Amino acid sequence: MNIDTFSKLQKEGLISDEEMQRVTHTETTRLFSLHWEIKTALYLGVLLLSGGLGILVYKNIDTIGHQVILLFIALLCIGCYAYCFRHRPPFSREKTESPNAFYDYALLLGSLTFVTFIGYLQYQYTAFGTAYGLATFIPMVVLFATAYYFDHLGILSMAITNLAAWAGIAITPFQVLSQNDFSNHSLIYTGAVLGAALVGMAELSEKRDFKKHFAFSYRNFGVHIFFIATIAGMCIFEKWYFLWFLLAAAGVYLTWYRAFRDHSFYFILLAVLYGYIAFTILLTRTVFHQLGDIYGGFLYVIASSVAIIFFLVNLSKKIKQQ
Amino acid sequence: MIAWPTTTLDNFDIQNEAAKAHRQGCISTETLEAVRAAHPAKLYTPHPITRVGLFILTTIVATFTAGFLVLLSITSESMSVFRVMLVIASLLCIGALEFAISQKGSYRSGINEALLWSAVGLLCTGIFLESHNTSEKTVALVVFGLTVLGTLRYADMVSSAVAYLSFLLLIFWQALYIPYGLQALPFLLMALSLAVYLIATKMEKRPALRHYADCLTLLRVLSLITLYMAGNYYVVRETTNSMFMLELKPGQGIPGGWIFWILTVVIPPLYIFLGVRKKDAVLLRTGIILIAMIVFTIRYYHSVMPLETAMVIGGLVLTGGAWALIRYLHTPKNGFTYAASDEPGMADRLKVESLIIAQTFTPGARPADTGTNFGGGSGGGGGASGDF
């Protein structure tokens, strides 16, 4: 806070002396926070450690025996979990405060090493035989359990990513478009169902009041994967694209309705943008396709984008006033 | 000079400060309302998420408008019509930007940034398209001039960054013509960066330049980075090698290399030391980021240890160090605390951290895979820097 600004406000008589004192006191006794630096160091440390261990294991498979490696990974994993068990806050349906940042990242390291452990077991000993699904299913269950038991949003995201991987889709934020082959029909069906299911999970956790703050993560992944799948469906299917448009439109309506209730700019924006994309594809497939007029297409994009901009500006003003 | 009325910007700042004080429980809600009523600011600054959306949409509009104009000119054979169309599109962007500011009070709304950057980009394309004789110096000079104007009028942070970098590039090309310019170049660039850092630090506190404070902070960060990069052994060696065809063999050093090795290793810890002494987040964080550059530079020339060992040791050092710091700062010491600052950032509200974790996490063996990717792939994503 800027003391000069407040002393000016005090002179104008807008701020009382007592409030001015409180501002000055807060500002002069403010400590320099190293929170961001420490958290970044922890995060990088955990990433480097789990990545480095992975490579180390991979390169030395022939020299150190497998049992030794497995034992080491298992020990690290157990150590992390043991630390978290000792320091965990009591379980609650609500959000629990973690004792410190180190706890969060120890849990993260434990989960990462557990996934490595299972993957290694499957790779080296084919412990699950040809039931490949099991090799992603077990980590998924453990990740979900960890996320709920210890209340960790990051691990919840990992669990959701793993759930999608189990279903055969990559949904990490930067790879959702590049890693998936959307010309594969079954992938589109899976995506739409998975997206709807994740949004359903968000609704459930809010309704049942069970870990309410997890709802955002569920809904975020769910909404994106649902819209991407339905829009891909509109592009791929020759005959049924209108059906996929109806699905997308229903998704837009529900997201919009929900977002307005929660005052969430983010989901309103998603509904508007995805809805706009779906509508434009529908127009392209029906009207512009027949006209074959490139100038008309350009003019449509310009005019409609300007319209959406004005719409969004008015919308955000309206929501701010509420 | 600046596009918005200064009283409006001042009132906007006052409102923000008052809101901050209110969040920290220093002033009452009635006082906040009174301050807001006494200092009205009619600016349109949406939620950061809406900003991203508006930025995307405005970029689409600008792209398609330029494309439409170019389509109109495509029948003509001469290049100049094409260029004129690009310049017209750029002027249209500036016109729209001025309209949005004066009529709608648009301020850092995503629309501003999209229109300004499109205008500069289109204008540069229009000027330099198909002109093969222009030297690098001219390009740098034109970009510098345009971005300086953009910074002064719209106080845009990215414009100020581009202006600074193009300025350094201009010096770089110019210095090559001076005798012994090449040898002096790293030191010249370092001196310039230092000068810019000192000037920006001074100006940041000047009340007259309060509306440019964010630009100046960015300049400080950038000048610290360029100061380091100009003296970094890797940068100096590889630049001189590739630009002047010295054909250095691997393992062969550059004349006076030891100076650059010292600079490479000494500067980041110096930044951190000064940052801790002065409690300056800019110095401290830049220093921390540049530590990674030291590691990279040393590892590039000397394979001290295999990568995976380095990763494991680095991971242990970072985690252990952070753990020790958390314990040490359990009660605040010397004005430092571990507790989070009381301003909830955008990152917290959007749960960015959990998204980054999901991004850097490689799920176990995927059904279709042969099962080779057991957790190893996550090392490369380390560049993501936690949450802001």
XYZ file of C-alpha atoms in Angstrom:
710
model
C 0.000 0.000 0.000
C 1.177 3.473 -0.791
C 1.348 5.665 2.320
C 1.352 8.901 0.297
C -1.975 8.026 -1.302
C -3.544 7.398 2.070
C -2.190 10.550 3.684
C -3.703 12.454 0.769
C -7.015 10.710 1.351
C -6.741 11.558 5.039
C -6.292 15.246 4.213
C -9.417 15.077 2.086
C -11.238 13.764 5.124
C -12.130 10.446 3.545
C -10.114 8.324 5.956
C -10.240 8.641 9.717
C -7.078 9.053 11.798
C -7.526 5.646 13.315
C -7.729 4.009 9.892
C -4.699 5.961 8.748
C -2.780 4.640 11.753
C -3.791 1.097 10.931
C -2.613 1.508 7.335
C 0.728 2.942 8.427
C 1.162 0.219 11.005
C 0.416 -2.585 8.525
C 2.688 -1.087 5.940
C 5.689 -0.463 8.217
C 5.567 -3.850 9.930
C 5.056 -5.781 6.716
C 7.497 -8.636 6.298
C 9.148 -9.691 3.096
C 7.529 -12.951 2.045
C 9.652 -15.744 0.626
C 6.612 -17.921 0.057
C 6.800 -17.897 -3.740
C 10.530 -18.590 -3.828
C 10.334 -21.514 -1.433
C 7.381 -23.081 -3.189
C 9.091 -22.808 -6.568
C 12.246 -24.392 -5.154
C 10.199 -27.242 -3.695
C 8.322 -27.826 -6.906
C 11.487 -27.827 -9.029
C 13.211 -30.058 -6.481
C 10.433 -32.630 -6.608
C 10.363 -32.545 -10.409
C 14.128 -32.921 -10.711
C 14.238 -35.658 -8.129
C 11.472 -37.759 -9.647
C 12.726 -37.155 -13.190
C 16.362 -37.843 -12.290
C 15.460 -41.012 -10.425
C 13.460 -42.191 -13.401
C 16.404 -41.759 -15.769
C 18.829 -43.226 -13.245
C 16.704 -46.318 -12.959
C 16.306 -46.565 -16.706
C 20.025 -46.325 -17.434
C 21.261 -48.664 -14.739
C 18.745 -51.426 -15.122
C 21.444 -53.957 -15.986
C 23.947 -53.110 -13.301
C 22.016 -52.610 -10.104
C 19.449 -55.373 -9.729
C 15.810 -54.674 -10.220
C 14.966 -55.552 -6.679
C 17.353 -52.917 -5.364
C 15.850 -50.229 -7.557
C 12.330 -51.259 -6.719
C 13.212 -51.284 -3.068
C 14.715 -47.811 -3.273
C 11.703 -46.350 -5.038
C 9.360 -48.083 -2.619
C 11.322 -46.777 0.357
C 11.230 -43.205 -0.949
C 7.515 -43.506 -1.599
C 6.825 -44.987 1.820
C 9.010 -42.339 3.450
C 7.058 -39.517 1.825
C 3.704 -41.048 2.710
C 4.873 -41.726 6.267
C 5.880 -38.082 6.674
C 2.481 -36.988 5.426
C 0.627 -39.429 7.654
C 2.436 -38.058 10.650
C 1.788 -34.434 9.837
C -1.625 -34.622 8.195
C -4.500 -32.584 9.553
C -7.528 -34.658 10.631
C -9.731 -35.728 7.744
C -12.655 -33.497 7.017
C -15.282 -33.137 4.328
C -14.310 -29.492 4.043
C -11.087 -27.973 2.837
C -8.240 -28.633 5.282
C -5.227 -26.405 5.681
C -1.967 -28.195 4.985
C 0.606 -27.762 7.784
C 3.256 -26.358 5.429
C 4.334 -26.309 1.800
C 6.900 -29.041 2.369
C 4.060 -31.394 3.295
C 2.312 -30.667 -0.019
C 5.389 -31.434 -2.054
C 6.369 -34.507 -0.034
C 2.943 -35.851 -0.871
C 3.511 -34.985 -4.517
C 6.870 -36.776 -4.518
C 5.289 -39.798 -2.843
C 2.563 -39.981 -5.482
C 5.011 -39.532 -8.352
C 7.296 -42.271 -7.056
C 4.294 -44.525 -6.566
C 3.324 -44.104 -10.212
C 6.941 -44.840 -11.181
C 6.888 -47.920 -8.976
C 3.764 -49.360 -10.609
C 4.977 -48.521 -14.093
C 8.317 -50.157 -13.380
C 6.669 -53.237 -11.970
C 4.599 -53.589 -15.116
C 7.503 -52.842 -17.452
C 9.995 -55.220 -15.911
C 7.905 -58.042 -14.533
C 4.632 -57.508 -16.403
C 3.085 -57.901 -12.999
C -0.351 -57.275 -14.402
C 0.161 -59.477 -17.417
C -1.578 -58.153 -20.485
C -4.198 -56.337 -18.431
C -2.659 -52.996 -19.364
C -5.654 -51.171 -17.989
C -4.744 -52.353 -14.527
C -1.359 -50.610 -14.699
C -3.132 -47.255 -15.030
C -6.132 -48.240 -12.940
C -4.194 -48.920 -9.740
C -2.273 -45.600 -9.740
C -5.537 -43.857 -10.538
C -7.282 -45.327 -7.508
C -4.309 -44.541 -5.288
C -4.092 -40.987 -6.634
C -7.792 -40.336 -6.062
C -7.570 -41.795 -2.571
C -4.508 -39.671 -1.803
C -6.133 -36.524 -3.165
C -9.242 -37.003 -1.048
C -7.567 -38.284 2.078
C -4.834 -35.647 2.252
C -6.805 -32.943 0.437
C -4.391 -32.055 -2.375
C -5.629 -30.287 -5.502
C -2.512 -31.009 -7.549
C -2.808 -34.727 -6.963
C -6.494 -34.528 -7.828
C -5.489 -33.088 -11.218
C -2.992 -35.918 -11.618
C -5.712 -38.412 -10.771
C -8.110 -36.900 -13.315
C -5.351 -36.951 -15.950
C -4.746 -40.577 -15.084
C -8.441 -41.370 -15.304
C -8.481 -39.930 -18.808
C -5.326 -41.865 -19.707
C -7.058 -45.006 -18.490
C -9.906 -44.160 -20.862
C -7.339 -43.556 -23.597
C -7.260 -39.747 -23.832
C -4.504 -37.272 -23.042
C -5.951 -34.259 -21.219
C -2.905 -32.454 -19.852
C -3.459 -28.756 -20.578
C -0.965 -28.385 -23.413
C -1.417 -31.785 -25.015
C -5.151 -32.102 -25.150
C -5.188 -30.997 -28.790
C -1.814 -32.245 -30.006
C -1.690 -35.737 -28.534
C -5.159 -36.955 -29.399
C -6.203 -38.294 -32.760
C -9.717 -36.918 -33.035
C -10.412 -38.583 -36.351
C -10.804 -41.686 -34.241
C -14.543 -41.946 -33.616
C -14.376 -43.866 -30.372
C -12.101 -41.174 -28.924
C -14.823 -38.594 -29.533
C -17.452 -40.703 -27.796
C -15.113 -41.336 -24.883
C -14.273 -37.643 -24.643
C -17.897 -36.549 -24.567
C -18.849 -39.155 -21.963
C -15.769 -38.474 -19.836
C -16.366 -34.715 -19.974
C -19.997 -35.090 -18.941
C -19.003 -37.507 -16.173
C -16.402 -35.092 -14.795
C -18.919 -32.245 -14.749
C -21.283 -34.647 -12.993
C -18.613 -35.300 -10.385
C -18.300 -31.542 -9.837
C -22.049 -31.265 -9.307
C -22.022 -34.227 -6.939
C -19.238 -32.908 -4.760
C -21.047 -29.596 -4.475
C -24.452 -31.123 -3.775
C -23.242 -33.663 -1.274
C -20.961 -31.022 0.253
C -18.041 -33.420 0.042
C -14.742 -31.632 -0.741
C -16.583 -28.763 -2.405
C -13.366 -27.051 -3.480
C -12.538 -29.989 -5.759
C -15.492 -29.072 -7.953
C -13.517 -26.464 -9.893
C -10.873 -28.965 -11.024
C -13.475 -31.521 -12.077
C -15.562 -28.964 -13.906
C -12.572 -27.335 -15.584
C -11.290 -30.569 -17.080
C -14.811 -31.802 -17.806
C -16.032 -28.704 -19.646
C -12.931 -28.482 -21.832
C -12.850 -32.143 -22.796
C -16.609 -32.207 -23.462
C -16.533 -29.196 -25.782
C -13.403 -30.308 -27.581
C -14.942 -33.725 -28.163
C -18.286 -32.382 -29.410
C -16.616 -29.821 -31.689
C -14.356 -32.542 -33.051
C -17.534 -34.576 -33.595
C -19.035 -31.687 -35.600
C -15.986 -31.619 -37.839
C -15.528 -35.364 -38.323
C -18.986 -36.844 -38.740
C -20.461 -36.307 -42.169
C -24.103 -36.976 -41.448
C -24.531 -36.599 -37.745
C -22.804 -33.268 -37.239
C -26.068 -31.563 -36.356
C -26.575 -33.995 -33.499
C -23.130 -33.121 -32.169
C -24.025 -29.448 -32.495
C -27.121 -30.031 -30.391
C -24.970 -31.743 -27.768
C -22.533 -28.829 -27.753
C -25.428 -26.366 -27.544
C -26.857 -28.220 -24.573
C -23.397 -28.078 -22.971
C -23.204 -24.325 -23.619
C -26.623 -23.794 -22.079
C -25.835 -25.804 -18.941
C -22.388 -24.243 -18.476
C -23.820 -20.770 -18.982
C -26.679 -21.364 -16.553
C -24.354 -22.791 -13.901
C -21.699 -20.098 -14.350
C -24.247 -17.341 -13.887
C -25.389 -18.870 -10.642
C -21.820 -19.126 -9.351
C -20.753 -15.708 -10.730
C -17.881 -17.401 -12.530
C -16.462 -15.270 -15.345
C -14.255 -18.094 -16.410
C -17.018 -20.555 -17.273
C -19.196 -17.861 -18.849
C -16.280 -17.047 -21.115
C -15.771 -20.714 -21.940
C -19.457 -21.136 -22.768
C -19.418 -18.064 -25.045
C -16.191 -18.947 -26.859
C -16.913 -22.659 -27.365
C -20.503 -21.841 -28.317
C -19.252 -19.331 -30.866
C -16.822 -21.861 -32.351
C -19.533 -24.534 -32.572
C -21.987 -22.114 -34.186
C -19.389 -20.926 -36.698
C -18.586 -24.509 -37.683
C -22.294 -25.213 -38.120
C -22.642 -22.160 -40.376
C -19.568 -23.150 -42.342
C -20.910 -26.638 -42.878
C -24.367 -25.482 -43.966
C -24.445 -21.955 -45.400
C -20.915 -21.027 -46.472
C -20.274 -24.488 -47.799
C -22.940 -23.987 -50.431
C -22.224 -20.366 -51.251
C -18.494 -20.873 -51.626
C -18.049 -17.155 -51.031
C -14.725 -16.396 -49.367
C -15.454 -12.668 -48.943
C -18.696 -13.422 -47.161
C -16.870 -15.754 -44.814
C -14.316 -13.094 -43.920
C -16.988 -10.487 -43.340
C -18.941 -12.921 -41.168
C -15.898 -13.622 -38.958
C -15.105 -9.919 -38.572
C -18.669 -8.872 -37.795
C -19.439 -11.775 -35.491
C -16.186 -11.407 -33.521
C -16.848 -7.706 -33.009
C -20.360 -8.576 -31.861
C -19.007 -11.150 -29.397
C -16.500 -8.600 -28.078
C -19.258 -6.075 -27.376
C -21.371 -8.835 -25.854
C -18.555 -9.913 -23.518
C -17.762 -6.344 -22.503
C -21.379 -5.670 -21.573
C -21.651 -8.999 -19.814
C -18.608 -8.433 -17.649
C -19.845 -4.949 -16.732
C -23.208 -6.404 -15.759
C -21.669 -9.114 -13.596
C -19.363 -6.626 -11.903
C -22.369 -4.564 -10.848
C -24.165 -7.502 -9.283
C 1.015 12.012 -24.121
C -0.636 9.133 -22.308
C -3.938 8.135 -23.843
C -6.087 8.292 -20.726
C -6.813 11.414 -18.648
C -4.250 11.399 -15.812
C -6.844 12.217 -13.150
C -8.809 9.113 -14.151
C -5.698 6.963 -13.864
C -4.901 8.485 -10.479
C -8.398 7.827 -9.223
C -8.122 4.286 -10.500
C -4.920 3.820 -8.483
C -6.537 5.311 -5.385
C -9.485 2.938 -5.717
C -7.147 -0.032 -6.022
C -5.100 1.030 -3.012
C -8.240 1.535 -0.973
C -9.535 -1.882 -1.998
C -6.217 -3.405 -0.919
C -6.400 -1.665 2.455
C -9.971 -2.860 2.828
C -8.967 -6.483 2.130
C -6.326 -6.239 4.824
C -8.866 -4.921 7.271
C -7.344 -1.448 7.613
C -10.344 0.571 6.484
C -14.051 -0.036 6.823
C -16.467 -0.786 4.012
C -18.126 2.623 4.352
C -14.774 4.343 3.970
C -14.055 2.282 0.873
C -17.393 3.333 -0.625
C -16.722 6.963 0.273
C -13.300 6.842 -1.373
C -14.812 5.260 -4.455
C -17.517 7.926 -4.649
C -15.019 10.781 -4.190
C -12.603 9.422 -6.782
C -14.633 8.014 -9.629
C -12.727 6.320 -12.451
C -14.579 5.376 -15.579
C -12.179 2.795 -16.898
C -13.040 -0.580 -18.294
C -10.624 -3.159 -16.879
C -12.205 -6.602 -16.866
C -11.356 -9.702 -14.933
C -8.028 -11.185 -16.160
C -9.811 -14.194 -17.633
C -12.103 -11.962 -19.669
C -8.980 -10.107 -20.791
C -7.612 -13.278 -22.315
C -10.895 -13.923 -24.102
C -11.127 -10.363 -25.419
C -7.497 -10.537 -26.532
C -8.157 -13.685 -28.563
C -11.300 -12.271 -30.170
C -9.718 -8.912 -30.989
C -6.733 -10.653 -32.558
C -9.150 -12.666 -34.703
C -10.896 -9.478 -35.817
C -7.595 -7.739 -36.614
C -6.275 -10.751 -38.531
C -9.407 -11.154 -40.591
C -9.676 -7.440 -41.310
C -6.107 -7.391 -42.563
C -6.793 -10.576 -44.515
C -9.900 -9.066 -46.049
C -8.017 -5.954 -47.168
C -5.232 -8.079 -48.602
C -7.799 -10.194 -50.459
C -9.135 -7.040 -52.079
C -5.673 -6.133 -53.325
C -4.719 -9.582 -54.514
C -5.797 -8.956 -58.098
C -3.296 -6.166 -58.593
C 0.169 -7.191 -59.657
C 2.218 -4.577 -57.882
C 3.543 -5.086 -54.403
C 2.886 -1.534 -53.323
C -0.914 -1.987 -53.248
C -0.383 -4.946 -50.960
C 1.805 -2.884 -48.678
C -0.606 0.021 -48.656
C -3.354 -2.350 -47.573
C -1.250 -3.567 -44.655
C -0.543 -0.004 -43.575
C -4.247 0.840 -43.842
C -5.085 -2.180 -41.683
C -2.536 -0.985 -39.138
C -4.034 2.502 -39.100
C -7.486 0.967 -38.671
C -6.203 -0.855 -35.584
C -4.836 2.377 -34.110
C -8.118 4.120 -34.886
C -10.098 1.363 -33.192
C -7.750 1.498 -30.212
C -8.166 5.261 -29.817
C -11.927 4.859 -30.143
C -12.018 2.103 -27.510
C -9.993 4.259 -25.116
C -11.781 7.564 -25.569
C -15.333 6.230 -25.849
C -15.306 3.095 -23.709
C -12.451 3.857 -21.318
C -10.788 0.589 -22.180
C -7.714 0.138 -19.980
C -5.618 -3.030 -19.991
C -8.651 -4.890 -21.236
C -7.053 -7.302 -23.673
C -8.537 -5.264 -26.511
C -5.841 -2.615 -26.059
C -2.952 -5.058 -26.194
C -4.335 -6.963 -29.181
C -4.928 -3.786 -31.223
C -1.597 -2.175 -30.340
C 0.518 -5.224 -31.124
C -1.420 -5.918 -34.324
C -0.915 -2.318 -35.430
C 2.841 -2.428 -34.816
C 3.153 -5.832 -36.448
C 1.148 -4.882 -39.534
C 2.993 -1.607 -39.939
C 6.384 -3.327 -39.726
C 5.275 -5.970 -42.223
C 4.005 -3.250 -44.518
C 7.287 -1.363 -44.342
C 9.751 -4.227 -44.635
C 7.883 -6.631 -46.893
C 9.894 -7.395 -50.018
C 12.477 -4.726 -49.290
C 15.683 -6.703 -49.434
C 18.126 -3.863 -49.048
C 17.193 -2.691 -45.594
C 19.920 -3.358 -43.057
C 19.333 -4.879 -39.647
C 20.075 -1.502 -38.162
C 17.159 0.126 -39.977
C 14.775 -2.612 -38.881
C 15.888 -2.271 -35.264
C 15.602 1.502 -35.479
C 12.067 1.439 -36.892
C 10.880 -1.136 -34.362
C 12.504 0.879 -31.585
C 10.796 4.083 -32.695
C 7.356 2.469 -33.014
C 7.504 0.669 -29.668
C 8.770 3.752 -27.850
C 5.774 5.660 -29.184
C 3.488 2.775 -28.183
C 4.976 2.705 -24.680
C 4.670 6.441 -24.166
C 1.083 6.640 -25.333
C -0.375 3.402 -24.009
C 2.030 2.509 -21.129
C 2.137 -1.015 -22.506
C 4.609 -3.337 -20.797
C 5.383 -5.570 -23.749
C 6.031 -2.545 -25.974
C 8.547 -1.225 -23.477
C 10.290 -4.606 -23.420
C 10.493 -4.744 -27.212
C 11.723 -1.153 -27.297
C 14.533 -1.980 -24.888
C 15.597 -5.096 -26.748
C 15.551 -3.381 -30.136
C 17.621 -0.577 -28.619
C 20.260 -3.079 -27.513
C 20.177 -4.688 -30.953
C 20.713 -1.298 -32.541
C 23.788 -0.728 -30.344
C 24.975 -4.236 -31.168
C 24.885 -3.668 -34.941
C 26.353 -0.203 -34.635
C 29.260 -1.313 -32.421
C 30.492 -3.762 -35.022
C 31.603 -0.883 -37.230
C 33.884 0.619 -34.596
C 37.481 -0.634 -34.422
C 37.833 -3.099 -31.533
C 34.046 -2.890 -31.237
C 33.731 -6.636 -31.100
C 36.060 -7.022 -28.140
C 34.413 -4.203 -26.250
C 30.865 -5.258 -27.115
C 30.088 -7.440 -24.057
C 31.333 -4.735 -21.722
C 29.499 -2.030 -23.629
C 26.233 -3.971 -23.419
C 26.814 -4.670 -19.733
C 27.461 -1.016 -19.021
C 24.332 -0.019 -20.939
C 22.217 -2.584 -19.102
C 23.549 -1.385 -15.792
C 22.804 2.204 -16.738
C 19.256 1.300 -17.793
C 18.769 -0.640 -14.550
C 19.915 2.275 -12.405
C 17.872 4.803 -14.348
C 14.744 2.629 -14.314
C 15.130 2.047 -10.563
C 15.376 5.789 -9.999
C 12.500 6.639 -12.296
C 10.245 3.995 -10.818
C 10.014 6.081 -7.666
C 9.360 9.365 -9.465
C 5.756 10.426 -8.887
C 5.646 12.089 -12.299
C 6.161 8.712 -13.982
C 3.727 6.799 -11.781
C 1.645 5.564 -14.697
C 4.685 3.917 -16.235
C 5.703 2.126 -13.043
C 4.887 -1.339 -14.412
C 6.865 -0.716 -17.598
C 9.834 0.419 -15.516
C 9.666 -2.668 -13.315
C 9.746 -4.837 -16.401
C 12.696 -2.813 -17.700
C 14.520 -3.467 -14.433
C 14.033 -7.224 -14.767
C 15.075 -7.199 -18.406
C 18.149 -5.046 -17.850
C 19.290 -7.354 -15.050
C 18.935 -10.300 -17.410
C 20.734 -8.615 -20.323
C 23.479 -7.464 -17.956
C 24.066 -11.087 -17.067
C 23.650 -12.444 -20.571
C 26.144 -9.985 -22.064
C 28.811 -11.379 -19.746
C 27.741 -15.021 -19.804
C 30.461 -17.312 -21.180
C 28.073 -19.388 -23.269
C 26.395 -16.380 -24.862
C 29.683 -14.599 -25.599
C 31.438 -17.653 -26.991
C 28.617 -18.918 -29.160
C 27.668 -15.473 -30.477
C 31.203 -14.558 -31.511
C 31.696 -18.029 -32.898
C 28.594 -18.132 -35.060
C 28.608 -14.490 -36.166
C 32.229 -14.082 -37.101
C 33.030 -17.613 -38.165
C 35.904 -18.142 -35.780
C 35.372 -21.865 -36.207
C 36.235 -22.671 -32.649
C 36.602 -26.338 -31.986
C 34.777 -27.924 -29.070
C 36.889 -27.384 -25.993
C 38.613 -24.374 -27.446
C 38.124 -21.215 -25.425
C 37.812 -17.572 -26.431
C 40.486 -14.987 -25.704
C 40.013 -13.621 -22.212
C 37.507 -16.343 -21.456
C 38.326 -16.377 -17.768
C 36.746 -12.919 -17.331
C 33.488 -14.246 -18.683
C 33.667 -17.367 -16.555
C 34.003 -15.194 -13.461
C 31.098 -12.998 -14.586
C 28.981 -16.083 -15.324
C 29.410 -17.493 -11.853
C 29.504 -14.321 -9.777
C 26.618 -12.178 -11.009
C 23.533 -14.269 -10.024
C 24.668 -14.831 -6.408
C 25.429 -11.117 -6.300
C 21.859 -10.355 -7.393
C 20.499 -12.684 -4.721
C 22.761 -11.148 -2.079
C 21.706 -7.620 -3.001
C 18.074 -8.700 -3.243
C 18.183 -10.097 0.300
C 20.019 -7.032 1.617
C 17.625 -4.563 0.039
C 14.540 -6.796 0.307
C 14.028 -6.325 -3.395
C 11.899 -8.997 -5.057
C 13.079 -8.058 -8.565
C 16.763 -8.618 -7.773
C 16.082 -11.714 -5.715
C 13.860 -13.515 -8.203
C 15.975 -12.615 -11.228
C 19.022 -13.946 -9.377
C 17.256 -17.204 -8.572
C 16.220 -17.714 -12.184
C 19.751 -16.951 -13.416
C 21.222 -19.612 -11.107
C 19.749 -22.089 -13.572
C 21.757 -20.353 -16.295
C 25.015 -20.895 -14.340
C 24.251 -24.590 -14.075
C 23.441 -24.770 -17.764
C 26.606 -22.916 -18.821
C 28.929 -25.057 -16.734
C 27.254 -28.264 -17.768
C 27.442 -27.311 -21.441
C 31.231 -27.136 -21.456
C 32.231 -29.471 -18.650
C 30.413 -32.701 -18.086
C 30.921 -32.667 -14.349
C 28.532 -35.522 -13.795
C 25.863 -37.337 -15.755
C 22.578 -35.488 -16.176
C 20.515 -37.816 -14.045
C 22.935 -37.606 -11.125
C 22.915 -33.836 -11.438
C 19.111 -33.872 -11.460
C 18.900 -36.053 -8.374
C 21.474 -34.004 -6.484
C 19.873 -30.754 -7.601
C 16.489 -32.051 -6.523
C 17.814 -33.075 -3.130
C 19.558 -29.723 -2.631
C 16.470 -27.725 -3.633
C 14.042 -29.772 -1.567
C 16.357 -29.941 1.424
C 17.179 -26.242 1.223
C 13.526 -25.300 1.008
C 12.752 -27.577 3.954
C 15.525 -25.965 6.005
C 14.287 -22.479 5.071
C 10.733 -23.315 6.092
C 11.992 -24.531 9.476
C 14.282 -21.515 9.869
C 11.515 -19.057 9.057
C 8.999 -20.810 11.291
C 8.989 -17.583 13.233
C 9.776 -14.584 11.002
C 13.421 -13.543 11.160
C 15.229 -10.407 9.972
C 12.093 -9.120 8.313
C 11.580 -12.270 6.260
C 8.619 -14.542 6.592
C 7.525 -17.767 5.039
C 3.839 -16.900 5.294
C 2.099 -16.127 2.018
C 1.593 -12.458 1.282
C -1.916 -11.321 2.043
C -2.792 -10.560 -1.575
C -4.591 -13.516 -3.115
C -3.128 -13.755 -6.588
C -4.829 -14.699 -9.787
C -2.907 -17.966 -9.703
C -4.551 -19.047 -6.481
C -8.021 -18.406 -7.691
C -7.540 -20.317 -10.910
C -5.644 -23.125 -9.208
C -2.837 -22.737 -11.698
C -0.528 -24.819 -9.568
C -2.636 -27.938 -9.879
C -2.812 -27.432 -13.655
C 0.990 -27.164 -13.863
C 1.329 -30.346 -11.842
C -1.086 -32.096 -14.180
C 0.861 -30.802 -17.171
C 4.250 -32.025 -15.955
C 2.857 -35.371 -14.833
C 3.133 -38.266 -17.253
C 0.492 -40.839 -16.469
C 1.817 -44.380 -16.054
C 1.910 -46.821 -18.934
C -0.942 -45.938 -21.245
C -2.935 -48.905 -22.519
C -1.628 -48.591 -26.055
C 1.958 -47.942 -25.048
C 4.627 -50.546 -24.789
C 5.210 -49.227 -21.320
C 8.531 -47.461 -21.650
C 7.492 -44.147 -20.194
C 7.711 -44.839 -16.523
C 7.709 -41.409 -15.024
C 10.930 -40.365 -16.651
C 9.538 -37.788 -19.008
C 8.637 -35.243 -16.425
C 12.146 -33.795 -16.084
C 12.004 -31.476 -19.063
C 8.991 -29.539 -17.868
C 10.968 -27.999 -15.046
C 10.951 -24.569 -16.645
C 7.456 -23.854 -15.434
C 8.061 -21.594 -12.513
C 5.445 -22.445 -9.935
C 2.852 -19.815 -9.473
C 3.028 -16.056 -9.678
